[in-house]
Amino acid sequence: MSRYTAADIEQKWQAAWEQAGVFTAKRDETKPKYYVLEMFPYPSGRIHMGHVRNYTMGDVVARFKMSTGHNVLHPMGWDAFGMPAENAAMASGGHPKDWTYKNIADMRGQMKPLGLSIDWSREFATCDPEYYGQQQALFIDMLDKGLVYRKNAVVNWDPVDMTVLANEQVIDGKGWRSGADVERRELTQWFFKISDMAGDLLDSIDNLDDWPAKVKLMQANWIGKSRGLQFSFERTDAGDAIEVYTTRPDTLMGASFVGISPDHPIAKELEANNPETAAFVADCRKGGTTEEALEKAEKKGLDTGIKVKHPLDPSKELSVWIANFILMDYGTGAIFGCPAHDQRDFDFATKYGLDITPIFVADGAEEETLTEAYTPLKSEKVRYIRGFAGQELQTGEDGVNSAIDKAEAEGWGTGVTKFRLRDWGLSRQRYWGCPIPVVHCEDCGVVPEKKENLPVQLPDDVTFDVPGNPLDRHPTWRDCACPSCGKPARRETDTMDTFVDSSWYYARFTSPRADTPTVQADADYWMNVDQYIGGIEHAILHLLYSRFFARAMNVTGHLPDSAREPFNALFTQGMVTHAIYQTTNPENGRPIYHYPEAIELRDGKAFVIATGEEAQIIPSAKMSKSKNNVVDPLNIISSFGADTARWFVLSDSPPERDVEWTAAGAEATAKHLARVFRICADIAEMDDASTESDLELLKATHKAIFDVTQGFESFGFNAAIAKLYAFTNLLQKSSAGGKAKKEAARILAQLMSPMTPHLSEELWSLLGGEGLVTTAAWPVVDEAMLVEDTVTLPIQINGKRRAEISVPADMSKEEVEKLVLENEAVVKALDGGQPKKLIVVPGRIVNVVV
RNA sequence: GCCGGUGUGGCGGAAUGGUAGACGCAGGGGAUUCAAAAUCCCCCGACCCUAGGUCGUAAGAGUUCGAGUCUCUUCACCGGCACCA
């Protein structure tokens, strides 16, 4: 009898699939199409277990759909622009392009042994000029439709390296290389007008039926629709009125100050003329641009000396403060502070000794001195003691609406709907990205490059020995002729955010070699992505930008109306984690991290093999190079085979949760697959007799088909695998005859095939299956085989299980009740009395309340 | 700080509001073997007075005949926060 040798089997069947061309997607109007897409990887150079898990999930879906008669598109590409390539060039010389393409070649080589059902003929990298040239064409079309514009925006500025930093390059407010205090500085940058579509992007979330609720909620909160009141505070001096926006106009009588952003025009004017203000504003600009940094920074303010009149009580004057927590990007960049009902305002007022006047109190409570802001839910009814509109007792929501209505009726304010979502700044002052295809001409202004001149290609002769953007100091590339008037002009040296690259790659896969961004017939046929799979970390930005881009591509004629919402179903998978083995260096107290290969596990404890020292086990940590806890998929494939890696990453945890990679688990998987092989090989040699156990096995087989199919349809891969273990155990122990067992074993091979395609092909051919299991039709459940004659009903007494009875499945409620009341445990519990209540859930449970 | 999520045996986890711990790992016992590996069989939440019972799904409360599942509060951890991808 032959043995299970993964290496031979896997090569053999991969070659067979390639020869048959089973994964090459072609338009076929006679079949329903199915487009499976996993988020494409950044070419770091090594695949990791997270990739294996992500692509295996997609592969299971793709192979399953192929078996159920679908024409499947399952492509792969590379999200190839981005900072790591430039960092590598800075650290060790070389060119980002060479580094990237070498990494792609390496990773492709590591992925192919996994036996994924990918149509490699559609592969592309976003740094291919053929791809980013089409992206430039899209940009020009979007510019033409008014979806792109320029405005000022703040960036992280490193004053020593004289360069813009990414958020991750700002560590504790300092530049990662120079260590200098980072400042926020304004630059003119390119923006996509995503805010134009905020309402549509929000409303359409309701139609995303097959997206996780949590992702939809996160997106809705991110877009952040709010209704509020916009109005002005008149100044007591001659200056322009200050326009504010508030979502709590009902608290206007509690206003104790007006706050403006350090970037507000009034603040800028004062900055220019007043050294004290200039110093304060400069202080406010310290630190990075992230919302987290702004929120966590100490709240600071400066009284400008400007006074404004309260709109409802002109005798009341409020001071205008510059406050570091007010964002110029949101609303009007100015607010009024109501410390009684906003914790941030409360802290600010306490710090600077400003009034704290409550507007409402809890229903039934009396006014008292506040020790913190009172902020009930807007849906809660409160009693207004200083309201100016609506009922005394009303919800905050009604209070807000009444206030807006009154302000509009009296003509001093307007109800306004605003979104938290800001326009998408796409400019990056970096080399390794898609060049923004415009030219700056002294006479013509900003002029898009002519489409026939695309792609505007990145120059190869650049160096990274000085900080900053090499495009900026590359005269022969930068200097060009104006596409409009032909006079000498300068190219835009900013490149695009890499999120742009990943916002339309799904559409490009439908016609990856076309000399237009998409081709209508292909886009019409293949779009939308039926199942998109990727990490939860992309829940907001990538997915929102992609949804925006699909709409923009529709507006510019590159996608049909039906593809405005590009991903029909979304699944977000968890990370692959691995224990960290840590000891401490006795000399300096610093941790030392040990590779899993350097560790021996005994009785749940870890020991360093070389020294025998016991190491601390930190479980379930994200795999990270610096912690030496990365498991290389190639090692797993070479020791156990791809099928083991594929099965294991799906077997132990629900796919949306993190999975812990353990060597023991991988070995156990390899053993199990070898066992399946052995069982099936034995069965293949049986003769075709039949026994009285055949029917029992047949029933179990159909139950397995039912359970596993359901598992695949609902992303319950771990549950499907548990059922396959159980079915394998049953098949092994069954005393059914050879014919029945061969049939059951073939179905076992088929049910396993999306996860372990190579092993399944081998078993399929061994057991006399026709053709490839990959292209065989999925087995169909015979419902009649699922019907059970009798069911076991647990009997609860007062909610606790005390006994059980076995009854025919179709027994009536009344008969069950009668049987239950005769049950020994029930009789004993009733002690001659009557049950207070008797609950019979047919087929499930009985509860007797005594 | 704000938004979202997760928390169940020694471990990974299962469980349409209906028998908590399926399935797997680790562990224990046995069979086979000259011996081992491999394989096969059985046991395996905690506690107790072991007949049987009590407790038990991060902690605390609530809704319900019945809560791991629903609601509220708290704690811990994870993801995102617009220039990491």
PDB file of N, CA and C (backbone and C1' of nucleotides) in Angstrom, chain A residues 42 79 83 166-168 221-222 291-292 295-296 420 422 428-430 499 654 668 675 718 733 801 839 847, chain B residues 1 3-4 7 12-14 16 18-19 22-25 39-41 55 65 79-85:
ATOM      1  N   TYR A  42       0.820  43.427   0.041  1.00  0.00           N
ATOM      2  CA  TYR A  42       1.967  44.290  -0.164  1.00  0.00           C
ATOM      3  C   TYR A  42       3.182  43.372  -0.337  1.00  0.00           C
ATOM      4  N   ASP A  79       0.039  45.045  -4.334  1.00  0.00           N
ATOM      5  CA  ASP A  79      -0.144  46.433  -3.914  1.00  0.00           C
ATOM      6  C   ASP A  79       1.259  47.002  -3.722  1.00  0.00           C
ATOM      7  N   MET A  83       5.944  53.135   1.033  1.00  0.00           N
ATOM      8  CA  MET A  83       7.154  53.581   1.710  1.00  0.00           C
ATOM      9  C   MET A  83       8.230  52.522   1.952  1.00  0.00           C
ATOM     10  N   ALA A 166       5.262  60.536   7.395  1.00  0.00           N
ATOM     11  CA  ALA A 166       4.021  59.790   7.566  1.00  0.00           C
ATOM     12  C   ALA A 166       3.734  59.689   9.059  1.00  0.00           C
ATOM     13  N   ASN A 167       2.464  59.418   9.379  1.00  0.00           N
ATOM     14  CA  ASN A 167       2.120  59.329  10.803  1.00  0.00           C
ATOM     15  C   ASN A 167       2.971  58.306  11.534  1.00  0.00           C
ATOM     16  N   GLU A 168       3.244  57.171  10.861  1.00  0.00           N
ATOM     17  CA  GLU A 168       4.005  56.137  11.556  1.00  0.00           C
ATOM     18  C   GLU A 168       5.476  56.527  11.729  1.00  0.00           C
ATOM     19  N   ASN A 221     -20.312  55.481  11.354  1.00  0.00           N
ATOM     20  CA  ASN A 221     -19.779  56.409  12.357  1.00  0.00           C
ATOM     21  C   ASN A 221     -18.674  57.280  11.783  1.00  0.00           C
ATOM     22  N   TRP A 222     -17.914  56.720  10.882  1.00  0.00           N
ATOM     23  CA  TRP A 222     -16.818  57.465  10.273  1.00  0.00           C
ATOM     24  C   TRP A 222     -17.361  58.600   9.403  1.00  0.00           C
ATOM     25  N   GLU A 291      -5.533  62.324  14.729  1.00  0.00           N
ATOM     26  CA  GLU A 291      -6.622  62.692  15.610  1.00  0.00           C
ATOM     27  C   GLU A 291      -6.314  62.244  17.030  1.00  0.00           C
ATOM     28  N   GLU A 292      -5.675  61.078  17.128  1.00  0.00           N
ATOM     29  CA  GLU A 292      -5.319  60.557  18.441  1.00  0.00           C
ATOM     30  C   GLU A 292      -4.401  61.546  19.174  1.00  0.00           C
ATOM     31  N   GLU A 295      -6.368  64.615  20.209  1.00  0.00           N
ATOM     32  CA  GLU A 295      -7.325  64.349  21.281  1.00  0.00           C
ATOM     33  C   GLU A 295      -6.632  64.169  22.625  1.00  0.00           C
ATOM     34  N   LYS A 296      -5.466  63.526  22.578  1.00  0.00           N
ATOM     35  CA  LYS A 296      -4.789  63.217  23.824  1.00  0.00           C
ATOM     36  C   LYS A 296      -3.958  64.381  24.350  1.00  0.00           C
ATOM     37  N   ARG A 420     -18.856  64.177   9.161  1.00  0.00           N
ATOM     38  CA  ARG A 420     -17.526  64.136   9.770  1.00  0.00           C
ATOM     39  C   ARG A 420     -16.473  63.813   8.701  1.00  0.00           C
ATOM     40  N   ARG A 422     -14.024  63.780   5.858  1.00  0.00           N
ATOM     41  CA  ARG A 422     -13.296  64.864   5.200  1.00  0.00           C
ATOM     42  C   ARG A 422     -12.902  64.434   3.789  1.00  0.00           C
ATOM     43  N   ARG A 428       1.186  62.886  -1.980  1.00  0.00           N
ATOM     44  CA  ARG A 428       2.280  62.392  -1.143  1.00  0.00           C
ATOM     45  C   ARG A 428       3.572  62.963  -1.698  1.00  0.00           C
ATOM     46  N   GLN A 429       4.408  63.468  -0.798  1.00  0.00           N
ATOM     47  CA  GLN A 429       5.665  64.056  -1.255  1.00  0.00           C
ATOM     48  C   GLN A 429       6.726  62.969  -1.285  1.00  0.00           C
ATOM     49  N   ARG A 430       6.476  61.942  -2.136  1.00  0.00           N
ATOM     50  CA  ARG A 430       7.338  60.774  -2.178  1.00  0.00           C
ATOM     51  C   ARG A 430       7.540  60.309  -3.618  1.00  0.00           C
ATOM     52  N   PHE A 499      -3.458  54.293  -1.277  1.00  0.00           N
ATOM     53  CA  PHE A 499      -4.859  53.871  -1.199  1.00  0.00           C
ATOM     54  C   PHE A 499      -5.565  54.043  -2.548  1.00  0.00           C
ATOM     55  N   PRO A 654     -12.651  30.169  14.429  1.00  0.00           N
ATOM     56  CA  PRO A 654     -13.582  30.758  13.468  1.00  0.00           C
ATOM     57  C   PRO A 654     -12.821  31.758  12.600  1.00  0.00           C
ATOM     58  N   ALA A 668      -0.594  17.595  14.161  1.00  0.00           N
ATOM     59  CA  ALA A 668      -1.844  16.846  14.289  1.00  0.00           C
ATOM     60  C   ALA A 668      -2.593  16.845  12.963  1.00  0.00           C
ATOM     61  N   ARG A 675      -3.968   9.884   7.930  1.00  0.00           N
ATOM     62  CA  ARG A 675      -4.953   8.897   8.353  1.00  0.00           C
ATOM     63  C   ARG A 675      -6.077   8.791   7.317  1.00  0.00           C
ATOM     64  N   ASN A 718     -14.194  26.285  10.194  1.00  0.00           N
ATOM     65  CA  ASN A 718     -13.774  25.471  11.334  1.00  0.00           C
ATOM     66  C   ASN A 718     -14.861  24.463  11.701  1.00  0.00           C
ATOM     67  N   LYS A 733     -14.981   3.519  11.289  1.00  0.00           N
ATOM     68  CA  LYS A 733     -15.571   2.494  12.152  1.00  0.00           C
ATOM     69  C   LYS A 733     -16.721   1.760  11.491  1.00  0.00           C
ATOM     70  N   ARG A 801     -31.502  20.674  33.814  1.00  0.00           N
ATOM     71  CA  ARG A 801     -31.716  19.383  33.190  1.00  0.00           C
ATOM     72  C   ARG A 801     -31.744  18.291  34.259  1.00  0.00           C
ATOM     73  N   ILE A 839     -43.525  23.813  29.577  1.00  0.00           N
ATOM     74  CA  ILE A 839     -43.136  24.336  28.267  1.00  0.00           C
ATOM     75  C   ILE A 839     -42.554  23.209  27.433  1.00  0.00           C
ATOM     76  N   ASN A 847     -39.511  21.990  29.598  1.00  0.00           N
ATOM     77  CA  ASN A 847     -39.195  22.609  30.883  1.00  0.00           C
ATOM     78  C   ASN A 847     -40.430  22.567  31.768  1.00  0.00           C
TER      79      ASN A 847
ATOM     80  P     G B   1      -8.831  57.109  27.930  1.00  0.00           P
ATOM     81  O5'   G B   1      -9.222  58.309  26.958  1.00  0.00           O
ATOM     82  C5'   G B   1      -9.942  59.437  27.433  1.00  0.00           C
ATOM     83  C4'   G B   1     -10.276  60.270  26.227  1.00  0.00           C
ATOM     84  C3'   G B   1     -11.242  59.602  25.245  1.00  0.00           C
ATOM     85  O3'   G B   1     -12.567  59.883  25.599  1.00  0.00           O
ATOM     86  C1'   G B   1      -9.353  60.390  24.067  1.00  0.00           C
ATOM     87  P     C B   3     -17.351  56.844  21.505  1.00  0.00           P
ATOM     88  O5'   C B   3     -17.138  56.053  20.133  1.00  0.00           O
ATOM     89  C5'   C B   3     -17.732  56.514  18.932  1.00  0.00           C
ATOM     90  C4'   C B   3     -17.266  55.641  17.787  1.00  0.00           C
ATOM     91  C3'   C B   3     -17.449  54.144  17.975  1.00  0.00           C
ATOM     92  O3'   C B   3     -18.782  53.723  17.763  1.00  0.00           O
ATOM     93  C1'   C B   3     -15.289  54.547  17.157  1.00  0.00           C
ATOM     94  P     G B   4     -19.340  52.438  18.582  1.00  0.00           P
ATOM     95  O5'   G B   4     -18.537  51.217  17.938  1.00  0.00           O
ATOM     96  C5'   G B   4     -18.865  50.774  16.643  1.00  0.00           C
ATOM     97  C4'   G B   4     -17.898  49.703  16.214  1.00  0.00           C
ATOM     98  C3'   G B   4     -17.865  48.453  17.070  1.00  0.00           C
ATOM     99  O3'   G B   4     -18.962  47.606  16.823  1.00  0.00           O
ATOM    100  C1'   G B   4     -15.662  49.098  16.586  1.00  0.00           C
ATOM    101  P     G B   7     -16.133  36.187  22.570  1.00  0.00           P
ATOM    102  O5'   G B   7     -15.137  36.200  23.817  1.00  0.00           O
ATOM    103  C5'   G B   7     -13.895  35.503  23.757  1.00  0.00           C
ATOM    104  C4'   G B   7     -13.121  35.744  25.035  1.00  0.00           C
ATOM    105  C3'   G B   7     -13.734  35.105  26.282  1.00  0.00           C
ATOM    106  O3'   G B   7     -12.701  34.595  27.127  1.00  0.00           O
ATOM    107  C1'   G B   7     -13.502  37.425  26.609  1.00  0.00           C
ATOM    108  P     G B  12      -6.755  29.262  24.601  1.00  0.00           P
ATOM    109  O5'   G B  12      -7.012  28.630  23.161  1.00  0.00           O
ATOM    110  C5'   G B  12      -6.072  28.870  22.118  1.00  0.00           C
ATOM    111  C4'   G B  12      -6.565  28.219  20.853  1.00  0.00           C
ATOM    112  C3'   G B  12      -7.999  28.533  20.470  1.00  0.00           C
ATOM    113  O3'   G B  12      -8.125  29.815  19.902  1.00  0.00           O
ATOM    114  C1'   G B  12      -7.600  26.227  20.197  1.00  0.00           C
ATOM    115  P     G B  13      -9.497  30.591  20.013  1.00  0.00           P
ATOM    116  O5'   G B  13     -10.462  29.699  19.128  1.00  0.00           O
ATOM    117  C5'   G B  13     -11.859  29.606  19.383  1.00  0.00           C
ATOM    118  C4'   G B  13     -12.315  28.260  18.935  1.00  0.00           C
ATOM    119  C3'   G B  13     -13.801  27.996  19.109  1.00  0.00           C
ATOM    120  O3'   G B  13     -14.454  28.296  17.890  1.00  0.00           O
ATOM    121  C1'   G B  13     -12.575  26.327  20.230  1.00  0.00           C
ATOM    122  P     A B  14     -15.977  28.672  17.889  1.00  0.00           P
ATOM    123  O5'   A B  14     -16.735  27.323  18.260  1.00  0.00           O
ATOM    124  C5'   A B  14     -16.791  26.282  17.287  1.00  0.00           C
ATOM    125  C4'   A B  14     -17.789  25.245  17.697  1.00  0.00           C
ATOM    126  C3'   A B  14     -19.181  25.753  18.003  1.00  0.00           C
ATOM    127  O3'   A B  14     -19.909  25.920  16.807  1.00  0.00           O
ATOM    128  C1'   A B  14     -18.516  24.207  19.646  1.00  0.00           C
ATOM    129  P     U B  16     -25.904  27.935  17.494  1.00  0.00           P
ATOM    130  O5'   U B  16     -27.136  28.890  17.839  1.00  0.00           O
ATOM    131  C5'   U B  16     -28.433  28.448  17.564  1.00  0.00           C
ATOM    132  C4'   U B  16     -29.089  29.359  16.567  1.00  0.00           C
ATOM    133  C3'   U B  16     -30.096  30.327  17.188  1.00  0.00           C
ATOM    134  O3'   U B  16     -29.466  31.549  17.579  1.00  0.00           O
ATOM    135  C1'   U B  16     -31.163  29.102  15.502  1.00  0.00           C
ATOM    136  P     G B  18     -31.055  28.520  21.776  1.00  0.00           P
ATOM    137  O5'   G B  18     -31.343  27.326  22.785  1.00  0.00           O
ATOM    138  C5'   G B  18     -30.691  27.319  24.052  1.00  0.00           C
ATOM    139  C4'   G B  18     -31.180  26.126  24.818  1.00  0.00           C
ATOM    140  C3'   G B  18     -31.274  24.852  24.001  1.00  0.00           C
ATOM    141  O3'   G B  18     -30.995  23.772  24.868  1.00  0.00           O
ATOM    142  C1'   G B  18     -33.423  25.423  24.812  1.00  0.00           C
ATOM    143  P     U B  19     -29.511  23.221  25.022  1.00  0.00           P
ATOM    144  O5'   U B  19     -29.810  21.940  25.931  1.00  0.00           O
ATOM    145  C5'   U B  19     -30.360  22.111  27.241  1.00  0.00           C
ATOM    146  C4'   U B  19     -29.677  21.132  28.158  1.00  0.00           C
ATOM    147  C3'   U B  19     -28.152  21.225  28.164  1.00  0.00           C
ATOM    148  O3'   U B  19     -27.696  20.910  29.474  1.00  0.00           O
ATOM    149  C1'   U B  19     -28.793  19.086  27.473  1.00  0.00           C
ATOM    150  P     A B  22     -16.928  18.121  24.212  1.00  0.00           P
ATOM    151  O5'   A B  22     -17.397  17.561  22.790  1.00  0.00           O
ATOM    152  C5'   A B  22     -18.747  17.152  22.599  1.00  0.00           C
ATOM    153  C4'   A B  22     -19.163  17.419  21.174  1.00  0.00           C
ATOM    154  C3'   A B  22     -18.122  17.078  20.111  1.00  0.00           C
ATOM    155  O3'   A B  22     -18.175  15.707  19.764  1.00  0.00           O
ATOM    156  C1'   A B  22     -18.988  19.238  19.702  1.00  0.00           C
ATOM    157  P     C B  23     -16.853  14.823  19.778  1.00  0.00           P
ATOM    158  O5'   C B  23     -15.899  15.586  18.758  1.00  0.00           O
ATOM    159  C5'   C B  23     -16.131  15.540  17.362  1.00  0.00           C
ATOM    160  C4'   C B  23     -15.160  16.454  16.649  1.00  0.00           C
ATOM    161  C3'   C B  23     -13.703  16.319  17.099  1.00  0.00           C
ATOM    162  O3'   C B  23     -13.042  15.220  16.507  1.00  0.00           O
ATOM    163  C1'   C B  23     -14.276  18.596  17.068  1.00  0.00           C
ATOM    164  P     G B  24     -11.891  14.458  17.319  1.00  0.00           P
ATOM    165  O5'   G B  24     -10.729  15.553  17.351  1.00  0.00           O
ATOM    166  C5'   G B  24     -10.042  15.886  16.156  1.00  0.00           C
ATOM    167  C4'   G B  24      -9.136  17.064  16.394  1.00  0.00           C
ATOM    168  C3'   G B  24      -8.043  16.874  17.436  1.00  0.00           C
ATOM    169  O3'   G B  24      -6.958  16.111  16.958  1.00  0.00           O
ATOM    170  C1'   G B  24      -9.049  18.976  17.740  1.00  0.00           C
ATOM    171  P     C B  25      -6.053  15.306  17.975  1.00  0.00           P
ATOM    172  O5'   C B  25      -5.278  16.461  18.749  1.00  0.00           O
ATOM    173  C5'   C B  25      -4.306  17.246  18.074  1.00  0.00           C
ATOM    174  C4'   C B  25      -3.753  18.294  19.007  1.00  0.00           C
ATOM    175  C3'   C B  25      -3.059  17.774  20.255  1.00  0.00           C
ATOM    176  O3'   C B  25      -1.757  17.303  19.969  1.00  0.00           O
ATOM    177  C1'   C B  25      -4.455  19.565  20.838  1.00  0.00           C
ATOM    178  P     U B  39      -0.014   7.848  14.227  1.00  0.00           P
ATOM    179  O5'   U B  39      -0.854   6.493  14.199  1.00  0.00           O
ATOM    180  C5'   U B  39      -1.298   5.948  12.974  1.00  0.00           C
ATOM    181  C4'   U B  39      -1.871   4.580  13.197  1.00  0.00           C
ATOM    182  C3'   U B  39      -3.068   4.522  14.132  1.00  0.00           C
ATOM    183  O3'   U B  39      -4.272   4.847  13.461  1.00  0.00           O
ATOM    184  C1'   U B  39      -1.542   2.823  14.725  1.00  0.00           C
ATOM    185  P     C B  40      -5.441   5.575  14.264  1.00  0.00           P
ATOM    186  O5'   C B  40      -6.050   4.389  15.128  1.00  0.00           O
ATOM    187  C5'   C B  40      -6.724   3.308  14.501  1.00  0.00           C
ATOM    188  C4'   C B  40      -7.052   2.255  15.523  1.00  0.00           C
ATOM    189  C3'   C B  40      -7.821   2.748  16.736  1.00  0.00           C
ATOM    190  O3'   C B  40      -9.211   2.860  16.476  1.00  0.00           O
ATOM    191  C1'   C B  40      -6.033   1.406  17.462  1.00  0.00           C
ATOM    192  P     C B  41     -10.068   3.927  17.282  1.00  0.00           P
ATOM    193  O5'   C B  41     -10.252   3.244  18.710  1.00  0.00           O
ATOM    194  C5'   C B  41     -11.028   2.064  18.857  1.00  0.00           C
ATOM    195  C4'   C B  41     -10.984   1.609  20.297  1.00  0.00           C
ATOM    196  C3'   C B  41     -11.372   2.667  21.319  1.00  0.00           C
ATOM    197  O3'   C B  41     -12.775   2.815  21.436  1.00  0.00           O
ATOM    198  C1'   C B  41      -9.404   1.591  22.032  1.00  0.00           C
ATOM    199  P     C B  55     -25.885  25.305  42.541  1.00  0.00           P
ATOM    200  O5'   C B  55     -24.424  25.726  42.070  1.00  0.00           O
ATOM    201  C5'   C B  55     -23.626  26.581  42.891  1.00  0.00           C
ATOM    202  C4'   C B  55     -22.205  26.631  42.385  1.00  0.00           C
ATOM    203  C3'   C B  55     -22.000  27.187  40.988  1.00  0.00           C
ATOM    204  O3'   C B  55     -22.046  28.601  40.964  1.00  0.00           O
ATOM    205  C1'   C B  55     -20.695  25.241  41.227  1.00  0.00           C
ATOM    206  P     C B  65     -41.364  34.298  32.415  1.00  0.00           P
ATOM    207  O5'   C B  65     -40.681  32.898  32.749  1.00  0.00           O
ATOM    208  C5'   C B  65     -41.049  32.189  33.934  1.00  0.00           C
ATOM    209  C4'   C B  65     -40.439  30.818  33.882  1.00  0.00           C
ATOM    210  C3'   C B  65     -38.960  30.778  33.508  1.00  0.00           C
ATOM    211  O3'   C B  65     -38.146  31.020  34.636  1.00  0.00           O
ATOM    212  C1'   C B  65     -40.118  29.180  32.220  1.00  0.00           C
ATOM    213  P     G B  79      -3.710  45.314  17.620  1.00  0.00           P
ATOM    214  O5'   G B  79      -4.929  45.729  16.677  1.00  0.00           O
ATOM    215  C5'   G B  79      -5.220  44.953  15.520  1.00  0.00           C
ATOM    216  C4'   G B  79      -6.422  45.536  14.825  1.00  0.00           C
ATOM    217  C3'   G B  79      -6.333  47.006  14.457  1.00  0.00           C
ATOM    218  O3'   G B  79      -5.584  47.212  13.278  1.00  0.00           O
ATOM    219  C1'   G B  79      -8.414  46.595  15.453  1.00  0.00           C
ATOM    220  P     G B  80      -4.774  48.582  13.098  1.00  0.00           P
ATOM    221  O5'   G B  80      -5.925  49.661  12.895  1.00  0.00           O
ATOM    222  C5'   G B  80      -6.701  49.643  11.711  1.00  0.00           C
ATOM    223  C4'   G B  80      -7.773  50.696  11.793  1.00  0.00           C
ATOM    224  C3'   G B  80      -7.291  52.114  12.039  1.00  0.00           C
ATOM    225  O3'   G B  80      -6.781  52.711  10.865  1.00  0.00           O
ATOM    226  C1'   G B  80      -9.115  51.669  13.441  1.00  0.00           C
ATOM    227  P     C B  81      -5.597  53.779  11.004  1.00  0.00           P
ATOM    228  O5'   C B  81      -6.318  55.026  11.665  1.00  0.00           O
ATOM    229  C5'   C B  81      -7.318  55.732  10.941  1.00  0.00           C
ATOM    230  C4'   C B  81      -7.944  56.761  11.837  1.00  0.00           C
ATOM    231  C3'   C B  81      -6.997  57.791  12.416  1.00  0.00           C
ATOM    232  O3'   C B  81      -6.715  58.800  11.463  1.00  0.00           O
ATOM    233  C1'   C B  81      -8.457  57.024  14.097  1.00  0.00           C
ATOM    234  P     A B  82      -5.312  59.602  11.565  1.00  0.00           P
ATOM    235  O5'   A B  82      -4.975  59.631  10.033  1.00  0.00           O
ATOM    236  C5'   A B  82      -5.054  58.430   9.249  1.00  0.00           C
ATOM    237  C4'   A B  82      -5.806  58.710   7.961  1.00  0.00           C
ATOM    238  C3'   A B  82      -5.405  60.018   7.297  1.00  0.00           C
ATOM    239  O3'   A B  82      -5.330  59.819   5.879  1.00  0.00           O
ATOM    240  C1'   A B  82      -7.730  59.952   7.602  1.00  0.00           C
ATOM    241  P     C B  83      -4.174  60.578   5.076  1.00  0.00           P
ATOM    242  O5'   C B  83      -2.802  59.946   5.581  1.00  0.00           O
ATOM    243  C5'   C B  83      -2.521  58.579   5.367  1.00  0.00           C
ATOM    244  C4'   C B  83      -1.039  58.347   5.529  1.00  0.00           C
ATOM    245  C3'   C B  83      -0.504  58.728   6.902  1.00  0.00           C
ATOM    246  O3'   C B  83       0.625  57.903   7.186  1.00  0.00           O
ATOM    247  C1'   C B  83       0.581  59.999   5.285  1.00  0.00           C
ATOM    248  P     C B  84       0.324  56.430   7.786  1.00  0.00           P
ATOM    249  O5'   C B  84       0.893  55.479   6.663  1.00  0.00           O
ATOM    250  C5'   C B  84       2.290  55.278   6.474  1.00  0.00           C
ATOM    251  C4'   C B  84       2.611  53.800   6.511  1.00  0.00           C
ATOM    252  C3'   C B  84       1.896  52.954   5.473  1.00  0.00           C
ATOM    253  O3'   C B  84       2.665  52.930   4.290  1.00  0.00           O
ATOM    254  C1'   C B  84       1.769  51.927   7.606  1.00  0.00           C
ATOM    255  P     A B  85       1.957  53.085   2.855  1.00  0.00           P
ATOM    256  O5'   A B  85       1.329  51.650   2.624  1.00  0.00           O
ATOM    257  C5'   A B  85       2.167  50.521   2.392  1.00  0.00           C
ATOM    258  C4'   A B  85       1.359  49.285   2.676  1.00  0.00           C
ATOM    259  C3'   A B  85       0.105  49.132   1.819  1.00  0.00           C
ATOM    260  O3'   A B  85       0.385  48.447   0.608  1.00  0.00           O
ATOM    261  C1'   A B  85      -0.452  48.846   4.105  1.00  0.00           C
TER     262        A B  85
END
